[in-house]
Amino acid sequence: MFALSPDAPPALPFWIDGRAVLSLGERLVDVQNPRQEPVLRRVPVCDAAVAQRAVAAACAAQPAWAALDPALRQGVLAALATALAGYAPHFARLLGEDAGLTATAAAEDVARAEQALLALPAPAPLSPVCALLPAADDPAPFSDAVRRLAMALNAGSAVLLLSSPCVAAPLLALAELAARSGVPAGVFNLVHGDAMSARALQAAIGDSAG
């Protein structure tokens, strides 16, 4: 995380092409526990320029990832599940802080995310580059995002994951673990934002295919 000033809450970076990228545009969203505690951090909102950068990274990385033997991709996801299990209390704490989950609910959501990385269905054809958008009013936004991420990576797709602010911190931590676990740079890209960000991602994917 990066501090904008000594007195400001830290800003979360994006994760693009295997590294943290802090790009502060016109909009920052405060991340605040639903119990109305102080602002914990701020999330920059993905704009068209960030979307294009993330899509370019995904398009460049996807062919080599898809060419891997499926068993090797599954091995990388299993390594990520092991890493997530090792940091489970840290992830549960982030979910408690940002999403307002109880300690029990947060631990259960992290456990579901671990299982999603292991209990993989047979790879199904997907778009080479997938934009995964947050579902409205999702009761388990972290584990659901991880489940959809695992399915796409298992199928050989490169992913552009758009996080909602309440799970931006745990998903950023997951992206860092993914890099350590063997997910190649550009295969898993994380940006934060809203409906405008989703449209920017979809437009950038369309432009890359044109």
Protein backbone atom coordinates (compact mmCIF):
# COMPACT_ATOMS: atom_id res chain seq x y z
CA MET A 1 0.00 0.00 0.00
CA PHE A 2 1.07 3.57 -0.63
CA ALA A 3 0.42 6.59 1.57
CA LEU A 4 -0.74 9.70 -0.25
CA SER A 5 0.39 11.85 2.66
CA PRO A 6 1.45 11.15 6.26
CA ASP A 7 -2.08 11.80 7.50
CA ALA A 8 -4.05 10.13 4.69
CA PRO A 9 -5.23 6.51 4.61
CA PRO A 10 -3.03 4.40 2.32
CA ALA A 11 -4.09 3.86 -1.29
CA LEU A 12 -4.19 0.35 -2.71
CA PRO A 13 -2.42 -0.22 -6.01
CA PHE A 14 -3.70 -2.19 -8.96
CA TRP A 15 -1.93 -5.42 -9.91
CA ILE A 16 -0.99 -5.42 -13.61
CA ASP A 17 1.54 -7.56 -15.47
CA GLY A 18 2.84 -9.18 -12.30
CA ARG A 19 3.48 -6.07 -10.21
CA ALA A 20 1.79 -3.40 -8.14
CA VAL A 21 0.82 -0.30 -10.10
CA LEU A 22 -0.39 2.84 -8.34
CA SER A 23 -2.29 5.04 -10.75
CA LEU A 24 -4.27 7.81 -9.13
CA GLY A 25 -6.82 9.28 -11.50
CA GLU A 26 -9.62 11.64 -10.68
CA ARG A 27 -11.51 9.27 -8.39
CA LEU A 28 -10.61 7.53 -5.16
CA VAL A 29 -13.09 5.46 -3.17
CA ASP A 30 -12.87 5.24 0.62
CA VAL A 31 -12.82 1.75 2.10
CA GLN A 32 -14.69 1.84 5.36
CA ASN A 33 -15.99 -0.93 7.57
CA PRO A 34 -19.82 -1.15 7.33
CA ARG A 35 -19.92 -0.41 11.07
CA GLN A 36 -18.82 3.15 10.14
CA GLU A 37 -15.35 2.93 11.58
CA PRO A 38 -12.64 5.31 10.29
CA VAL A 39 -11.57 5.11 6.67
CA LEU A 40 -9.03 2.28 6.43
CA ARG A 41 -7.65 2.81 2.93
CA ARG A 42 -8.52 4.30 -0.41
CA VAL A 43 -9.00 2.55 -3.72
CA PRO A 44 -8.23 4.21 -7.05
CA VAL A 45 -10.90 3.63 -9.67
CA CYS A 46 -9.86 1.97 -12.93
CA ASP A 47 -10.25 4.27 -15.93
CA ALA A 48 -9.82 3.70 -19.67
CA ALA A 49 -6.03 4.09 -19.61
CA VAL A 50 -5.61 1.58 -16.79
CA ALA A 51 -8.04 -0.82 -18.49
CA GLN A 52 -6.06 -0.69 -21.73
CA ARG A 53 -2.81 -1.35 -19.88
CA ALA A 54 -4.28 -4.34 -18.06
CA VAL A 55 -5.83 -5.80 -21.22
CA ALA A 56 -2.55 -5.44 -23.12
CA ALA A 57 -0.75 -7.38 -20.37
CA ALA A 58 -3.39 -10.12 -20.40
CA CYS A 59 -3.33 -10.46 -24.19
CA ALA A 60 0.45 -10.77 -24.20
CA ALA A 61 0.54 -13.42 -21.47
CA GLN A 62 -2.43 -15.59 -22.43
CA PRO A 63 -1.03 -17.71 -25.29
CA ALA A 64 1.82 -19.15 -23.24
CA TRP A 65 -0.49 -19.81 -20.28
CA ALA A 66 -3.03 -21.59 -22.51
CA ALA A 67 -0.26 -23.67 -24.07
CA LEU A 68 0.70 -25.18 -20.69
CA ASP A 69 -0.41 -28.70 -19.95
CA PRO A 70 -3.66 -28.47 -17.93
CA ALA A 71 -2.05 -30.45 -15.12
CA LEU A 72 0.64 -27.80 -14.81
CA ARG A 73 -1.95 -25.02 -14.58
CA GLN A 74 -3.78 -27.00 -11.90
CA GLY A 75 -0.49 -27.43 -10.04
CA VAL A 76 -0.01 -23.67 -9.97
CA LEU A 77 -3.53 -23.20 -8.59
CA ALA A 78 -2.89 -25.88 -5.96
CA ALA A 79 0.26 -24.02 -4.93
CA LEU A 80 -1.80 -20.84 -4.61
CA ALA A 81 -4.33 -22.69 -2.44
CA THR A 82 -1.51 -23.82 -0.15
CA ALA A 83 -0.16 -20.29 0.08
CA LEU A 84 -3.62 -18.92 0.85
CA ALA A 85 -4.05 -21.48 3.62
CA GLY A 86 -0.76 -20.35 5.13
CA TYR A 87 -1.99 -16.76 5.29
CA ALA A 88 -5.62 -17.54 6.14
CA PRO A 89 -5.70 -15.45 9.36
CA HIS A 90 -4.34 -12.42 7.47
CA PHE A 91 -7.00 -12.74 4.77
CA ALA A 92 -9.74 -13.23 7.36
CA ARG A 93 -8.59 -10.08 9.16
CA LEU A 94 -8.77 -8.05 5.93
CA LEU A 95 -12.28 -9.35 5.24
CA GLY A 96 -13.32 -8.44 8.75
CA GLU A 97 -11.92 -4.94 8.43
CA ASP A 98 -13.09 -4.07 4.92
CA ALA A 99 -16.22 -6.15 4.37
CA GLY A 100 -17.43 -6.14 7.97
CA LEU A 101 -17.58 -9.94 8.25
CA THR A 102 -17.50 -11.57 11.64
CA ALA A 103 -14.37 -13.55 12.47
CA THR A 104 -16.22 -16.81 11.85
CA ALA A 105 -17.76 -15.69 8.57
CA ALA A 106 -14.42 -14.33 7.33
CA ALA A 107 -12.59 -17.57 8.16
CA GLU A 108 -15.28 -19.58 6.39
CA ASP A 109 -15.07 -17.39 3.30
CA VAL A 110 -11.29 -17.84 3.11
CA ALA A 111 -11.74 -21.61 3.49
CA ARG A 112 -14.22 -21.60 0.59
CA ALA A 113 -11.69 -19.69 -1.51
CA GLU A 114 -9.00 -22.28 -0.75
CA GLN A 115 -11.37 -25.08 -1.78
CA ALA A 116 -12.28 -23.27 -5.00
CA LEU A 117 -8.62 -23.35 -6.05
CA LEU A 118 -8.51 -27.12 -5.53
CA ALA A 119 -11.95 -28.42 -6.53
CA LEU A 120 -11.62 -27.50 -10.19
CA PRO A 121 -14.13 -28.67 -12.79
CA ALA A 122 -12.96 -29.92 -16.17
CA PRO A 123 -11.65 -26.94 -18.15
CA ALA A 124 -14.41 -25.41 -20.25
CA PRO A 125 -13.80 -23.16 -23.26
CA LEU A 126 -13.78 -19.51 -22.27
CA SER A 127 -12.67 -16.28 -23.90
CA PRO A 128 -8.87 -16.03 -24.10
CA VAL A 129 -9.07 -12.86 -22.00
CA CYS A 130 -11.84 -12.78 -19.40
CA ALA A 131 -13.14 -9.78 -17.48
CA LEU A 132 -14.54 -10.95 -14.14
CA LEU A 133 -16.89 -8.37 -12.67
CA PRO A 134 -18.23 -8.24 -9.10
CA ALA A 135 -21.76 -9.46 -8.56
CA ALA A 136 -24.20 -7.10 -6.87
CA ASP A 137 -24.98 -7.88 -3.22
CA ASP A 138 -22.74 -10.96 -3.22
CA PRO A 139 -22.79 -12.44 0.32
CA ALA A 140 -19.34 -13.99 -0.23
CA PRO A 141 -17.52 -11.55 -2.51
CA PHE A 142 -14.01 -12.88 -1.85
CA SER A 143 -14.59 -16.61 -2.26
CA ASP A 144 -16.90 -16.03 -5.22
CA ALA A 145 -14.24 -13.94 -6.96
CA VAL A 146 -11.62 -16.62 -6.27
CA ARG A 147 -13.95 -19.35 -7.58
CA ARG A 148 -14.50 -17.53 -10.87
CA LEU A 149 -10.80 -16.68 -11.09
CA ALA A 150 -9.84 -20.34 -10.60
CA MET A 151 -12.25 -21.52 -13.30
CA ALA A 152 -10.89 -19.02 -15.82
CA LEU A 153 -7.23 -19.71 -15.05
CA ASN A 154 -7.85 -23.46 -15.16
CA ALA A 155 -9.33 -23.03 -18.65
CA GLY A 156 -6.21 -21.24 -19.89
CA SER A 157 -7.66 -17.73 -19.91
CA ALA A 158 -5.87 -14.61 -18.75
CA VAL A 159 -7.96 -12.68 -16.26
CA LEU A 160 -8.90 -9.07 -15.61
CA LEU A 161 -10.52 -9.15 -12.19
CA LEU A 162 -12.47 -6.06 -11.21
CA SER A 163 -12.78 -5.85 -7.43
CA SER A 164 -15.31 -3.98 -5.42
CA PRO A 165 -13.70 -1.78 -2.73
CA CYS A 166 -14.73 -4.06 0.15
CA VAL A 167 -12.53 -6.91 -1.11
CA ALA A 168 -9.81 -4.94 -2.91
CA ALA A 169 -7.26 -5.54 -0.13
CA PRO A 170 -7.65 -9.34 0.15
CA LEU A 171 -7.72 -9.72 -3.63
CA LEU A 172 -4.55 -7.64 -3.93
CA ALA A 173 -2.90 -9.90 -1.36
CA LEU A 174 -4.09 -12.89 -3.40
CA ALA A 175 -2.54 -11.43 -6.55
CA GLU A 176 0.81 -11.14 -4.78
CA LEU A 177 0.54 -14.76 -3.60
CA ALA A 178 -0.40 -15.84 -7.12
CA ALA A 179 2.82 -14.36 -8.48
CA ARG A 180 4.84 -16.18 -5.80
CA SER A 181 2.97 -19.41 -6.57
CA GLY A 182 3.88 -19.46 -10.25
CA VAL A 183 1.10 -17.55 -12.02
CA PRO A 184 2.98 -15.77 -14.84
CA ALA A 185 2.99 -11.99 -15.07
CA GLY A 186 -0.01 -10.74 -17.03
CA VAL A 187 -2.15 -13.84 -16.48
CA PHE A 188 -3.91 -12.43 -13.39
CA ASN A 189 -4.51 -8.68 -13.41
CA LEU A 190 -6.49 -6.92 -10.68
CA VAL A 191 -8.11 -3.50 -10.94
CA HIS A 192 -10.65 -1.82 -8.70
CA GLY A 193 -13.72 0.14 -9.64
CA ASP A 194 -17.38 0.34 -10.50
CA ALA A 195 -19.77 0.08 -13.44
CA MET A 196 -17.81 2.68 -15.40
CA SER A 197 -14.66 0.64 -14.84
CA ALA A 198 -16.44 -2.49 -16.07
CA ARG A 199 -17.41 -0.71 -19.28
CA ALA A 200 -13.82 0.49 -19.73
CA LEU A 201 -12.52 -3.06 -19.36
CA GLN A 202 -15.05 -4.48 -21.81
CA ALA A 203 -14.28 -1.73 -24.33
CA ALA A 204 -10.55 -2.36 -24.03
CA ILE A 205 -11.08 -6.10 -24.60
CA GLY A 206 -13.20 -5.32 -27.64
CA ASP A 207 -10.54 -3.00 -29.02
CA SER A 208 -7.85 -5.66 -28.53
CA ALA A 209 -9.89 -8.19 -30.51
CA GLY A 210 -10.64 -5.79 -33.36
